[in-house]
PDB file of C-alpha atoms and ligand atoms in Angstrom:
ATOM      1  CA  UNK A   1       0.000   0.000   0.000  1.00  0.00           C
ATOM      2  CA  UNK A   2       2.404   2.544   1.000  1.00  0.00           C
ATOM      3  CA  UNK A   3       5.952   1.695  -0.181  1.00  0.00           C
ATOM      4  CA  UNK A   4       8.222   4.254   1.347  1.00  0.00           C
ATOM      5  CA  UNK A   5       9.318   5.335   4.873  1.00  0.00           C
ATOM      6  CA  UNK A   6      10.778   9.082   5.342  1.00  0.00           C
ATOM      7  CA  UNK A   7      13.213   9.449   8.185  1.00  0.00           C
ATOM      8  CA  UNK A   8      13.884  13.612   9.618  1.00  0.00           C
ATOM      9  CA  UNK A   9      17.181  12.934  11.287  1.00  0.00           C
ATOM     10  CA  UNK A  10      19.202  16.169  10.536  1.00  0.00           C
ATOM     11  CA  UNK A  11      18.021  17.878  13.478  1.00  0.00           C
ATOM     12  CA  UNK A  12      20.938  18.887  16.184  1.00  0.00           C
ATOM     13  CA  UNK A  13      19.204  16.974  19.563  1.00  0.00           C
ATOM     14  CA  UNK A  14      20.600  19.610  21.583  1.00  0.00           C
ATOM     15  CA  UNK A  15      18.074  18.311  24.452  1.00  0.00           C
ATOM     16  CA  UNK A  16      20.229  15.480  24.665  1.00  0.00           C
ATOM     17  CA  UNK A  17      24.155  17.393  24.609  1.00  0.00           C
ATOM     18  CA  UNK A  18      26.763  16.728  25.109  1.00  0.00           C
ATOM     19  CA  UNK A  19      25.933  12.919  23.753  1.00  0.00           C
ATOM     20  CA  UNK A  20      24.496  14.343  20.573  1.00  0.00           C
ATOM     21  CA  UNK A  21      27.547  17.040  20.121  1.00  0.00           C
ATOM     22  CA  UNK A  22      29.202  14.393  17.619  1.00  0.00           C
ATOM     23  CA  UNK A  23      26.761  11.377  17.370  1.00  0.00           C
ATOM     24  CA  UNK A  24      23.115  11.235  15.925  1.00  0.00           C
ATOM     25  CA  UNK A  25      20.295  11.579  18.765  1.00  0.00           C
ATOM     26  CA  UNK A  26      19.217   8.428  16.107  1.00  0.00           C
ATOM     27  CA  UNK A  27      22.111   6.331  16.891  1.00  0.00           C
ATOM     28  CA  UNK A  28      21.325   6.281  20.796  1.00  0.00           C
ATOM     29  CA  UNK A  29      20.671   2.939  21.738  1.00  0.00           C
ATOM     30  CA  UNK A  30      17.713   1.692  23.674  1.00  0.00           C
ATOM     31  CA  UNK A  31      19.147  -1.658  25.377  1.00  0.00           C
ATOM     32  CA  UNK A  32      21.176  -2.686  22.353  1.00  0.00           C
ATOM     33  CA  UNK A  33      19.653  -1.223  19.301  1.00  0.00           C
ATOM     34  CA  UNK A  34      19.712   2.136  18.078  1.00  0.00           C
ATOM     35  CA  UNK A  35      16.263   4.324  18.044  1.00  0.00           C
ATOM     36  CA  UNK A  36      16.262   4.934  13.967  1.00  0.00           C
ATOM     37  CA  UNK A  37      16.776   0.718  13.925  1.00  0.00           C
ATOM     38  CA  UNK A  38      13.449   0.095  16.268  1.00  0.00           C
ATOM     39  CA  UNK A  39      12.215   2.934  13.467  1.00  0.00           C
ATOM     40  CA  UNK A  40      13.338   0.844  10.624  1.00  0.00           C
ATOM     41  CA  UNK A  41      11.637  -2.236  12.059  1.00  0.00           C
ATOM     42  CA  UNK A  42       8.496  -0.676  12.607  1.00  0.00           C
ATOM     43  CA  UNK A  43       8.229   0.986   9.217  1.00  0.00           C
ATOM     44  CA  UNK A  44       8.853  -2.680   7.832  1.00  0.00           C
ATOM     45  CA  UNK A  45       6.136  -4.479   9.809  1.00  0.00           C
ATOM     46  CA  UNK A  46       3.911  -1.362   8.153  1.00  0.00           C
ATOM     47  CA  UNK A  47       4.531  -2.615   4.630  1.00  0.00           C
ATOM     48  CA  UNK A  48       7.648  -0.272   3.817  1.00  0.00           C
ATOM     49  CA  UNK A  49      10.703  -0.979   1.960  1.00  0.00           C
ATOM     50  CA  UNK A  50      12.427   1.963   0.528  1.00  0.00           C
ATOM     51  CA  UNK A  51      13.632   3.870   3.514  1.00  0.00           C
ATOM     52  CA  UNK A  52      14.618   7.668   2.669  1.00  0.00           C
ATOM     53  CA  UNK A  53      16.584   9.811   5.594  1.00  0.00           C
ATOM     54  CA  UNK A  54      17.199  12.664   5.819  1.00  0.00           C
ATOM     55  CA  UNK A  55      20.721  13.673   7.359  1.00  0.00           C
ATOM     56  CA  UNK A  56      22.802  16.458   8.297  1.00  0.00           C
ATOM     57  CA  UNK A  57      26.630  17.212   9.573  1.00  0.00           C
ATOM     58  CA  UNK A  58      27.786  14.462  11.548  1.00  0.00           C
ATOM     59  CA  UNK A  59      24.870  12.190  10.571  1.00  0.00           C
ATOM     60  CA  UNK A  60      27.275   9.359   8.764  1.00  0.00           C
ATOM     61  CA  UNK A  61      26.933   7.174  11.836  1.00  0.00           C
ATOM     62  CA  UNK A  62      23.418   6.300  10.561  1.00  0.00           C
ATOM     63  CA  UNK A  63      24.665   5.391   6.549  1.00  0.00           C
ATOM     64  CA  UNK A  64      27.480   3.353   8.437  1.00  0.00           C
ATOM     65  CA  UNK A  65      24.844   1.437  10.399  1.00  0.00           C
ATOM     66  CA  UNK A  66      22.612   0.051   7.562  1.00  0.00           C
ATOM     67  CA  UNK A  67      25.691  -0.953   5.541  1.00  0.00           C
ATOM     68  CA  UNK A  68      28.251  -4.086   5.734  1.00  0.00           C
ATOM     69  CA  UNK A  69      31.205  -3.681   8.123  1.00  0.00           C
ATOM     70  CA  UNK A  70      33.530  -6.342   6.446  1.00  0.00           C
ATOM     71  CA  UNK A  71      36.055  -6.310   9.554  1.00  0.00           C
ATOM     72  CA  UNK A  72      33.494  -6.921  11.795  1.00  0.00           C
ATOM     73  CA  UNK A  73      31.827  -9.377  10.012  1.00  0.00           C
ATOM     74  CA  UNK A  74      35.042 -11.720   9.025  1.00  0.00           C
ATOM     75  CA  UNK A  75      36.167 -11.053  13.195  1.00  0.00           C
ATOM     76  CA  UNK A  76      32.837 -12.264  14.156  1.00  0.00           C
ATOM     77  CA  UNK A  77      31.927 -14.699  11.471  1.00  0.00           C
ATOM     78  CA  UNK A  78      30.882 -18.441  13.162  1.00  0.00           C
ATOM     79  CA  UNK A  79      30.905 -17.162  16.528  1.00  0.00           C
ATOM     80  CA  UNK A  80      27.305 -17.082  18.817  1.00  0.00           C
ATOM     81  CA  UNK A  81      27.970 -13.564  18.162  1.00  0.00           C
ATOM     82  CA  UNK A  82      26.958 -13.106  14.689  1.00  0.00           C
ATOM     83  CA  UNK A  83      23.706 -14.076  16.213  1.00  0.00           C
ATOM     84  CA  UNK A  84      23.223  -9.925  17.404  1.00  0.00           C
ATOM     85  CA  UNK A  85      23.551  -8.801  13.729  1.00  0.00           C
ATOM     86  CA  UNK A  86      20.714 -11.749  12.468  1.00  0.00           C
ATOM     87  CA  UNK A  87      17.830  -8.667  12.895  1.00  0.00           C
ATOM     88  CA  UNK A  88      20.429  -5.589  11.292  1.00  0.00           C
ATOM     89  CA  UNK A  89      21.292  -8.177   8.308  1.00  0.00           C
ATOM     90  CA  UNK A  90      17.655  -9.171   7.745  1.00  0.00           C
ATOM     91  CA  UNK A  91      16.970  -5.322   7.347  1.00  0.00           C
ATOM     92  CA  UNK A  92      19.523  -4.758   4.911  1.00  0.00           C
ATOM     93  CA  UNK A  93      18.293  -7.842   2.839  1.00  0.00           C
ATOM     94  CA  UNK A  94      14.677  -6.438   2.869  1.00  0.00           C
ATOM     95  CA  UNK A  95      15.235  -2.998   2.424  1.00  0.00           C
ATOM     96  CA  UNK A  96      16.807  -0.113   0.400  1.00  0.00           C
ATOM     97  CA  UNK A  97      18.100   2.848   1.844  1.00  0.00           C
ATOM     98  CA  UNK A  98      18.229   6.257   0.098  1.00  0.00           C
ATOM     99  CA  UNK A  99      20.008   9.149   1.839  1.00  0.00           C
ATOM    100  CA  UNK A 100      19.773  13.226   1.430  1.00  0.00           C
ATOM    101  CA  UNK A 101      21.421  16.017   3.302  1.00  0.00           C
ATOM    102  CA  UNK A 102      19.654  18.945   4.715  1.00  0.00           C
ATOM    103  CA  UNK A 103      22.257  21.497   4.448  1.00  0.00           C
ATOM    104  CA  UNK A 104      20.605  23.927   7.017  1.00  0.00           C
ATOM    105  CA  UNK A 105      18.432  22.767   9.717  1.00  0.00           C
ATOM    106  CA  UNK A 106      15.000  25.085   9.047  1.00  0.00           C
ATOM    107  CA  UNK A 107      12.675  23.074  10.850  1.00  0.00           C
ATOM    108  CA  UNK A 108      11.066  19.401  10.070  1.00  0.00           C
ATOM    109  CA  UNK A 109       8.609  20.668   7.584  1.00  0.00           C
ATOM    110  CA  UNK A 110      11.749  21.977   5.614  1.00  0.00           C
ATOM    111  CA  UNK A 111      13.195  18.518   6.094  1.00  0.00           C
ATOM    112  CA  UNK A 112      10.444  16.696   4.506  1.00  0.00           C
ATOM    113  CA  UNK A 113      10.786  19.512   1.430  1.00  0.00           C
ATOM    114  CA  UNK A 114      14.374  18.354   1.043  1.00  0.00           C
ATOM    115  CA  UNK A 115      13.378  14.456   0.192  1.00  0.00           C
ATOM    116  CA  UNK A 116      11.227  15.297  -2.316  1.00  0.00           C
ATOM    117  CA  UNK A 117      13.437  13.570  -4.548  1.00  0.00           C
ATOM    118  CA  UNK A 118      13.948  10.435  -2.678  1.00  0.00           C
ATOM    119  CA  UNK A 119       9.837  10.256  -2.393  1.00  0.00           C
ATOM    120  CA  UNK A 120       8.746  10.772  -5.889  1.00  0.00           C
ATOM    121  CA  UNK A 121       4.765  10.954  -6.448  1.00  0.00           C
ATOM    122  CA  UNK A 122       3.608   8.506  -4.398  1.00  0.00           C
ATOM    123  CA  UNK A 123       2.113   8.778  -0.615  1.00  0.00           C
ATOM    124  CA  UNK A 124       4.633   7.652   2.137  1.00  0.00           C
ATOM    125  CA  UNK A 125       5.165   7.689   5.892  1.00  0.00           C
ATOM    126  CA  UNK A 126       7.422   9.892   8.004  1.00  0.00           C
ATOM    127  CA  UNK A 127       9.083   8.392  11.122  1.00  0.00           C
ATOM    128  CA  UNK A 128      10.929  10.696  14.163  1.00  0.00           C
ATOM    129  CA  UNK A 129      13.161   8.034  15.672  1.00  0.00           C
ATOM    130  CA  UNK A 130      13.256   9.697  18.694  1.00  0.00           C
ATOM    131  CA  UNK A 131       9.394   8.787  19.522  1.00  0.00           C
ATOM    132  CA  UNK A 132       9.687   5.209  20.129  1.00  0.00           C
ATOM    133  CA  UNK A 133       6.326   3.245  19.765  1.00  0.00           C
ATOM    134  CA  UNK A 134       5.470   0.073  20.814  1.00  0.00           C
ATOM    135  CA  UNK A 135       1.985  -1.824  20.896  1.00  0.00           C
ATOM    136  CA  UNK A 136       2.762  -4.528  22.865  1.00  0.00           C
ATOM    137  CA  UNK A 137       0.892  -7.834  21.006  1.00  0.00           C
ATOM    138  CA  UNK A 138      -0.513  -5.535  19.011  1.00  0.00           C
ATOM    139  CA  UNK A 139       0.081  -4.259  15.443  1.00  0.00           C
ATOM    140  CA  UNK A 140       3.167  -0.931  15.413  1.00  0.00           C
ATOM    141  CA  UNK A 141       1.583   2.319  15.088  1.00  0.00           C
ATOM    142  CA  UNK A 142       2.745   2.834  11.271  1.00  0.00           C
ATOM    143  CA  UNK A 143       0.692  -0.781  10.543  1.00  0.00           C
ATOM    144  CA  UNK A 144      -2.550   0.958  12.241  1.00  0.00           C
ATOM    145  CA  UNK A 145      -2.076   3.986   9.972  1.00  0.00           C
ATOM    146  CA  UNK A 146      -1.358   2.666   6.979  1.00  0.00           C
ATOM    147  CA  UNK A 147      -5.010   0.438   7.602  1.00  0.00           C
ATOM    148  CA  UNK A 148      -6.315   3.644   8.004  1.00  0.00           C
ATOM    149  CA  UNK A 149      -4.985   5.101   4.942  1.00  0.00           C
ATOM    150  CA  UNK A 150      -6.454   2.083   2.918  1.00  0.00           C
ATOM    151  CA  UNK A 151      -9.694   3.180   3.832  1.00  0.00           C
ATOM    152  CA  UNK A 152      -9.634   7.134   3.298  1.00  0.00           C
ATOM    153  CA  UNK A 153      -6.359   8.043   1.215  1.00  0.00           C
ATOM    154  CA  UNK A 154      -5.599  11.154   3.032  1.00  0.00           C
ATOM    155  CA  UNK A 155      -2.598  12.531   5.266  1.00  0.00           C
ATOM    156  CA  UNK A 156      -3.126  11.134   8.735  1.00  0.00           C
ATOM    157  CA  UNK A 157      -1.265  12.575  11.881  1.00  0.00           C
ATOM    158  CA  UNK A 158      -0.428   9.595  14.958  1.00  0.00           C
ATOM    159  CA  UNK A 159      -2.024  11.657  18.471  1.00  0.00           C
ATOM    160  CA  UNK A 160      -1.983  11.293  21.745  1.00  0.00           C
ATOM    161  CA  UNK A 161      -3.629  12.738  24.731  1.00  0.00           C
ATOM    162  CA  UNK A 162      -1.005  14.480  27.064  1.00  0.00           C
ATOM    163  CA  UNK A 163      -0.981  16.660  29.711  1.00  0.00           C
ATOM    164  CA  UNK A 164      -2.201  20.118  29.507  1.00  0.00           C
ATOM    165  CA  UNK A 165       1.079  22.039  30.879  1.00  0.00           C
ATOM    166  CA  UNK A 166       2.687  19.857  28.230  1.00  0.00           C
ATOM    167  CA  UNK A 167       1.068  20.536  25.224  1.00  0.00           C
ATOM    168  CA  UNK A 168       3.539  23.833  24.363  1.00  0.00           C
ATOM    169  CA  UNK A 169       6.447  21.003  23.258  1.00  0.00           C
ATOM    170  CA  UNK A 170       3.793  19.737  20.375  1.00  0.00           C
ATOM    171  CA  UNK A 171       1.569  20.624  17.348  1.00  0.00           C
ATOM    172  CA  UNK A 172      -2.102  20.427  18.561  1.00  0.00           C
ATOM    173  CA  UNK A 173      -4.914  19.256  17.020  1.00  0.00           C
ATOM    174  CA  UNK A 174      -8.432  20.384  17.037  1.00  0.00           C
ATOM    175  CA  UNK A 175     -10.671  17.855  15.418  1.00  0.00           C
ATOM    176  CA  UNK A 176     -14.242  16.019  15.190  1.00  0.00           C
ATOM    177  CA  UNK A 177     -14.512  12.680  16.200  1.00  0.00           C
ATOM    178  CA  UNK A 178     -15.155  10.493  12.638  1.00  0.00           C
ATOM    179  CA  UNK A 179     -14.981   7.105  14.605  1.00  0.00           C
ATOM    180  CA  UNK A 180     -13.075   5.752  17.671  1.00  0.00           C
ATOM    181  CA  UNK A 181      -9.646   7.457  17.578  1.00  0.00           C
ATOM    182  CA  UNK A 182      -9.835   9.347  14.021  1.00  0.00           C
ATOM    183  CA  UNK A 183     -10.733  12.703  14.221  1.00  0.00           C
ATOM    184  CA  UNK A 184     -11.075  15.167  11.351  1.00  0.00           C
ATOM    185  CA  UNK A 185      -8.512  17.441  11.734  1.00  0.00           C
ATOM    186  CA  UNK A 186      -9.932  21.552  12.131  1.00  0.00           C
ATOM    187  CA  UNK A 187      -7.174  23.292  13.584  1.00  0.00           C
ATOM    188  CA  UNK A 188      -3.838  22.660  14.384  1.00  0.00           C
ATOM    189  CA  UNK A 189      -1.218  24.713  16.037  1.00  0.00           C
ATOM    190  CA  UNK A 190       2.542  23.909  16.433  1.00  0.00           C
ATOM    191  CA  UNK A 191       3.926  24.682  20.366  1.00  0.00           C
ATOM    192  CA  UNK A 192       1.013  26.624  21.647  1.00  0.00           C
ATOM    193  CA  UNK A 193       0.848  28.096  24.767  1.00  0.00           C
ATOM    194  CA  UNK A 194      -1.512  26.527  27.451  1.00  0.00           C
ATOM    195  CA  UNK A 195      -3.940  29.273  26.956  1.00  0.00           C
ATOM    196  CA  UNK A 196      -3.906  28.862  22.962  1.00  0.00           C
ATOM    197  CA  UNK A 197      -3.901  25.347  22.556  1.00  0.00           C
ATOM    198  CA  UNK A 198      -7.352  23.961  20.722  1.00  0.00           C
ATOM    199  CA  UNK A 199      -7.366  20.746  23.131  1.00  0.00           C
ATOM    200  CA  UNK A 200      -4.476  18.068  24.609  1.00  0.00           C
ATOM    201  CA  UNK A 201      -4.323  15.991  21.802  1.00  0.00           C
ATOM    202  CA  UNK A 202      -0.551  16.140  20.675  1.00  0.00           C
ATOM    203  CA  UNK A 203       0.530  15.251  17.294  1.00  0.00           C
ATOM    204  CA  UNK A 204       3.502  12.677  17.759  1.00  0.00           C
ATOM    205  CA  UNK A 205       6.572  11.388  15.316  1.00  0.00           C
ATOM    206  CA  UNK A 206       4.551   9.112  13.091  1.00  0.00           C
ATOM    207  CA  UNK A 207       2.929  10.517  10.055  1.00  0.00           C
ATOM    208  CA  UNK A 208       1.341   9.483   6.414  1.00  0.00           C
ATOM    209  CA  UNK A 209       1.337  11.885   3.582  1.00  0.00           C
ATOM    210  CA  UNK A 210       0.156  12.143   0.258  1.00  0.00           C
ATOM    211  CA  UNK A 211       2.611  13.563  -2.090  1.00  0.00           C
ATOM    212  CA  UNK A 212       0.185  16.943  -3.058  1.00  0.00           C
ATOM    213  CA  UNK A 213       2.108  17.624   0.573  1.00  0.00           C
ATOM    214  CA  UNK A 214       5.322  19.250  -1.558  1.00  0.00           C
ATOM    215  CA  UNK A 215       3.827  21.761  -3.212  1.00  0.00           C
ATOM    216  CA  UNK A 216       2.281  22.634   0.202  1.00  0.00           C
ATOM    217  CA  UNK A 217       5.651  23.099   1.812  1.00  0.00           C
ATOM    218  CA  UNK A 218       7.369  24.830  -1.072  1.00  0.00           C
ATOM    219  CA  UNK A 219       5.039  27.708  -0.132  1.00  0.00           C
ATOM    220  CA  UNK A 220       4.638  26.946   3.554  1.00  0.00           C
ATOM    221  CA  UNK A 221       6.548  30.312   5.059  1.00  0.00           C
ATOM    222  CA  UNK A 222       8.515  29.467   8.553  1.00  0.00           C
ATOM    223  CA  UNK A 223       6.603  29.944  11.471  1.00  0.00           C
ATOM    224  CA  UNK A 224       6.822  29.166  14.902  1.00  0.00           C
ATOM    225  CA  UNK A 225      10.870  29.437  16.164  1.00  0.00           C
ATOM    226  CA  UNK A 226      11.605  30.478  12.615  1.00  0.00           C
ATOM    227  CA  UNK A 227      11.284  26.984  10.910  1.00  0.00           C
ATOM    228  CA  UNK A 228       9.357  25.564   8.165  1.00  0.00           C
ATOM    229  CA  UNK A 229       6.838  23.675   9.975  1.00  0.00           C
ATOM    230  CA  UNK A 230       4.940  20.477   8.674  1.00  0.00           C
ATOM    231  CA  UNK A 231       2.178  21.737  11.126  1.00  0.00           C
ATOM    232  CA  UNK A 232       1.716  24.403   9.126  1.00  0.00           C
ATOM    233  CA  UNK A 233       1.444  22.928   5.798  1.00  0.00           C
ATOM    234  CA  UNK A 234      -1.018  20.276   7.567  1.00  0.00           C
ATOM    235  CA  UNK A 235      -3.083  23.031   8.470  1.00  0.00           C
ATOM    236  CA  UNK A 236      -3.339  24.446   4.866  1.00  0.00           C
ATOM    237  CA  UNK A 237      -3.784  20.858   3.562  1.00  0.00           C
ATOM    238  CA  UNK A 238      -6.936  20.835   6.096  1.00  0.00           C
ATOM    239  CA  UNK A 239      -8.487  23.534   5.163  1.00  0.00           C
ATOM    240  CA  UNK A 240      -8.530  22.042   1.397  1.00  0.00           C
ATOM    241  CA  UNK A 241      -9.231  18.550   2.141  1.00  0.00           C
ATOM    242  CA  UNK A 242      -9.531  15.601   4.588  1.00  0.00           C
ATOM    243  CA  UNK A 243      -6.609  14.967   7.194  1.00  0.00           C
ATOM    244  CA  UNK A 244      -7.110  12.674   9.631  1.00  0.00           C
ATOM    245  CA  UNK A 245      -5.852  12.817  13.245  1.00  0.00           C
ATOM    246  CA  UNK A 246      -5.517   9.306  14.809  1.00  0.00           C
ATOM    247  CA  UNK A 247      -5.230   8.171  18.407  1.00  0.00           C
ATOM    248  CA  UNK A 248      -2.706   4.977  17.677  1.00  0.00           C
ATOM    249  CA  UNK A 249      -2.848   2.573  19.965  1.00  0.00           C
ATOM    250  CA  UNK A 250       0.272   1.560  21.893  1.00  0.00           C
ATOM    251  CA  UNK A 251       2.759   3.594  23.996  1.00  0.00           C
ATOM    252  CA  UNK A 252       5.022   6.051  23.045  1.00  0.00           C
ATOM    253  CA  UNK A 253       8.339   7.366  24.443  1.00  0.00           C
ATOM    254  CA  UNK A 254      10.383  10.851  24.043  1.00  0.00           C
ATOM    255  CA  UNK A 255      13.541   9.278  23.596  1.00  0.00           C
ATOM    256  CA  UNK A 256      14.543  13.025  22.901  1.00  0.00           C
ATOM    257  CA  UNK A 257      14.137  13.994  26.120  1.00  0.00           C
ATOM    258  CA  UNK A 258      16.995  12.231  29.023  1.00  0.00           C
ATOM    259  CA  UNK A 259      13.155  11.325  31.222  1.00  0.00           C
ATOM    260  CA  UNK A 260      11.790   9.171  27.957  1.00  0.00           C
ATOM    261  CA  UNK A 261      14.743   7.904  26.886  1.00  0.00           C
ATOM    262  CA  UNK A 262      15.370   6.185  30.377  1.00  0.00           C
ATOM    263  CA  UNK A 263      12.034   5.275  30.431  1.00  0.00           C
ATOM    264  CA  UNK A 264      12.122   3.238  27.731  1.00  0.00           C
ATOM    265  CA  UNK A 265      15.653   1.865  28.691  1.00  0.00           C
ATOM    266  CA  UNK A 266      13.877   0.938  31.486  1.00  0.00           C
ATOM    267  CA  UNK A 267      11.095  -1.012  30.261  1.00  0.00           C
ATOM    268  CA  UNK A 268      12.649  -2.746  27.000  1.00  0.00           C
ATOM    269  CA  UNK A 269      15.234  -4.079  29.372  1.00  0.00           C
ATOM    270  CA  UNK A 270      12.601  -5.628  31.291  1.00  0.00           C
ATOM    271  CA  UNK A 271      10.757  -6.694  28.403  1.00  0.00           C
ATOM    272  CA  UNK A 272      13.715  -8.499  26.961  1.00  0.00           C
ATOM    273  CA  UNK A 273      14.767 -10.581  30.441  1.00  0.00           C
TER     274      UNK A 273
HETATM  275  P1  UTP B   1      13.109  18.141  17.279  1.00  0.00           P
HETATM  276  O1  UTP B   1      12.094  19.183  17.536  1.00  0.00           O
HETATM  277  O2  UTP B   1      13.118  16.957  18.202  1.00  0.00           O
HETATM  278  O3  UTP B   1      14.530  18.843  17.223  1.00  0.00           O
HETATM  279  O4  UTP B   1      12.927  17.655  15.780  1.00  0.00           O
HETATM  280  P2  UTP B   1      15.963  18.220  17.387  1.00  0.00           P
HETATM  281  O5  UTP B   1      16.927  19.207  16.859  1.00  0.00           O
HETATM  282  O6  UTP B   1      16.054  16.859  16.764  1.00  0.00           O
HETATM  283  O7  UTP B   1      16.139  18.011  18.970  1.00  0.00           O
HETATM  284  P3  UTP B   1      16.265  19.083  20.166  1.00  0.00           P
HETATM  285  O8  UTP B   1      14.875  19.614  20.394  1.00  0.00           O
HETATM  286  O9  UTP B   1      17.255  20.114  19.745  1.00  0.00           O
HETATM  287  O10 UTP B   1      16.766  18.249  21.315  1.00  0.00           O
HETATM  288  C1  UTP B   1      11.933  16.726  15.430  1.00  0.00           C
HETATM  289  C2  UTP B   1      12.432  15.818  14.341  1.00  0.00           C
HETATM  290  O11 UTP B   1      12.658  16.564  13.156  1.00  0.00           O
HETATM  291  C3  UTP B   1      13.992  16.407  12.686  1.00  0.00           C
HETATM  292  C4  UTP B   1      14.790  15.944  13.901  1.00  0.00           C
HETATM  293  O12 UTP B   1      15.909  15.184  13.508  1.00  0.00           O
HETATM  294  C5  UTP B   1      13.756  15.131  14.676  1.00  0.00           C
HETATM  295  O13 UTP B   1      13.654  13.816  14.193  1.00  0.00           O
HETATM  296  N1  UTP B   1      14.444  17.709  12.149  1.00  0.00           N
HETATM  297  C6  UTP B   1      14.159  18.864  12.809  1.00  0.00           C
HETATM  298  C7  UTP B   1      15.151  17.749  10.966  1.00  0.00           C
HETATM  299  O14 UTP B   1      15.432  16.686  10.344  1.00  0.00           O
HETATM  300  N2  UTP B   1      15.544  18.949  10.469  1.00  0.00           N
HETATM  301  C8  UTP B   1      15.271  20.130  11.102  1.00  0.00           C
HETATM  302  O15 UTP B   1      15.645  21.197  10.578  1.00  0.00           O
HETATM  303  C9  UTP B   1      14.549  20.082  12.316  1.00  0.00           C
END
């Protein structure tokens, strides 16, 4: 149904210095796997081969990753230890990966803009490693929003409810209630303040959109903090057509944020025993 997966990685993490100062926010492992791999995987289960991302300075880490490391391999090879790379190699025989460089870092919505070319015409799903998603037993996040696609063949947004003194760190939604959990989006607003946001339901790292998105953003001007923001464009999109806010289910982490990320350290590390 939906064939490729967009990764925004180019942004500088700086809630997470001094790790991040030379080392992708996307490269910080949860347990023993790096977030933009648990991405990878859960793009995957959602039907997606072709994975696009989007880098910046200091990003390599993440081409190195999905690629063969011939030392390690011949150290390693028919040792219990090339057991840890059986899920990394089964990616790389499944999938492609595409790469493109932001070259300056004017917001996610800008991002997006810049893999145009990787994406072609086609609808595809965006992915911010950092929110980690799982649905324990259940089907990942993407999987429910791709379903969800099938049916109305719109851009859909992944929500979630969160606290009210929270909601200035997200875009907010304001929508109608369609069925349980999808809501036609109305309003949105990126980082409000308490007293401006439309409700608590927080747009989070997992998106679908249709390709009629780029022309969108080419005109999208920057807005809040200066940056081109997909919120924005969203917001035009809505006021044209259907977009569809969905409340996934599942439970996500900030692994942007030091709380989140030990969080889920915490709780995959139990998971796993
Ligand atoms: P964040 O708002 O989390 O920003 O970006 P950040 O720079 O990564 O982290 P902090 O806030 O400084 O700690 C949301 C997503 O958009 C990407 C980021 O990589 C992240 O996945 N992004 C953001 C870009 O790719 N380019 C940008 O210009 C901005």
């Amino acid at each position: 149904m939906i064939n490729k997966c967009l990764f925004p990685a180019a942004g500088y993490g700086t809630r997470f210095l001094p790790a991040t100062k030379a080392m992708p926010k996307e490269m910080l492992p949860i347990v023993n796997k790096p977030l933009i791999q648990y991405g990878v995987e859960e793009a995957m289960e959602a039907g997606c081969t072709g994975m696009a991302i989007v880098t910046g300075r200091g990003k390599r880490a993440i081409e190195d990753h999905f690629d063969i490391s011939y030392e390690l391999e011949h150290q390693i090879n028919g040792t219990h230890k090339e057991q840890q790379l059986e899920g990394i190699r089964a990616l790389m025989q499944n999938c492609s990966f595409s790469y493109t460089r932001q070259h300056e870092m004017k917001g996610l919505g800008h991002a997006i803009y810049t893999a145009q070319t990787l994406i072609g015409n086609e609808p595809f799903c965006v992915l911010l490693a950092d929110d980690l998603c799982i649905n324990r037993g259940g089907r990942g996040v993407l999987a429910q929003m791709v379903e969800l696609y099938a049916k109305y063949q719109c851009c859909i947004v992944a929500i979630e409810e969160v606290a009210l003194e929270e909601v200035h760190k997200y875009g907010v939604i304001l929508g109608q209630e369609m069925a349980k959990g999808v809501y036609q989006v109305q309003n949105m607003v990126e980082k409000p303040k308490l007293e401006e946001a439309p409700s608590n339901l927080a747009v989070i790292g997992r998106y679908i959109l249709t390709p009629d998105i780029f022309e969108v953003l080419k005109h999208t001007p920057p807005g809040k903090n200066n940056e081109i923001q997909i919120t924005d464009a969203l917001l035009q999109q809505a006021q044209d057509k259907l977009v569809l806010a969905y409340k996934f289910e599942g439970k996500r982490y900030d692994c942007g944020s030091v709380e989140g990320f030990i969080q889920a350290t915490n709780d995959f590390y139990q998971l796993q025993r």
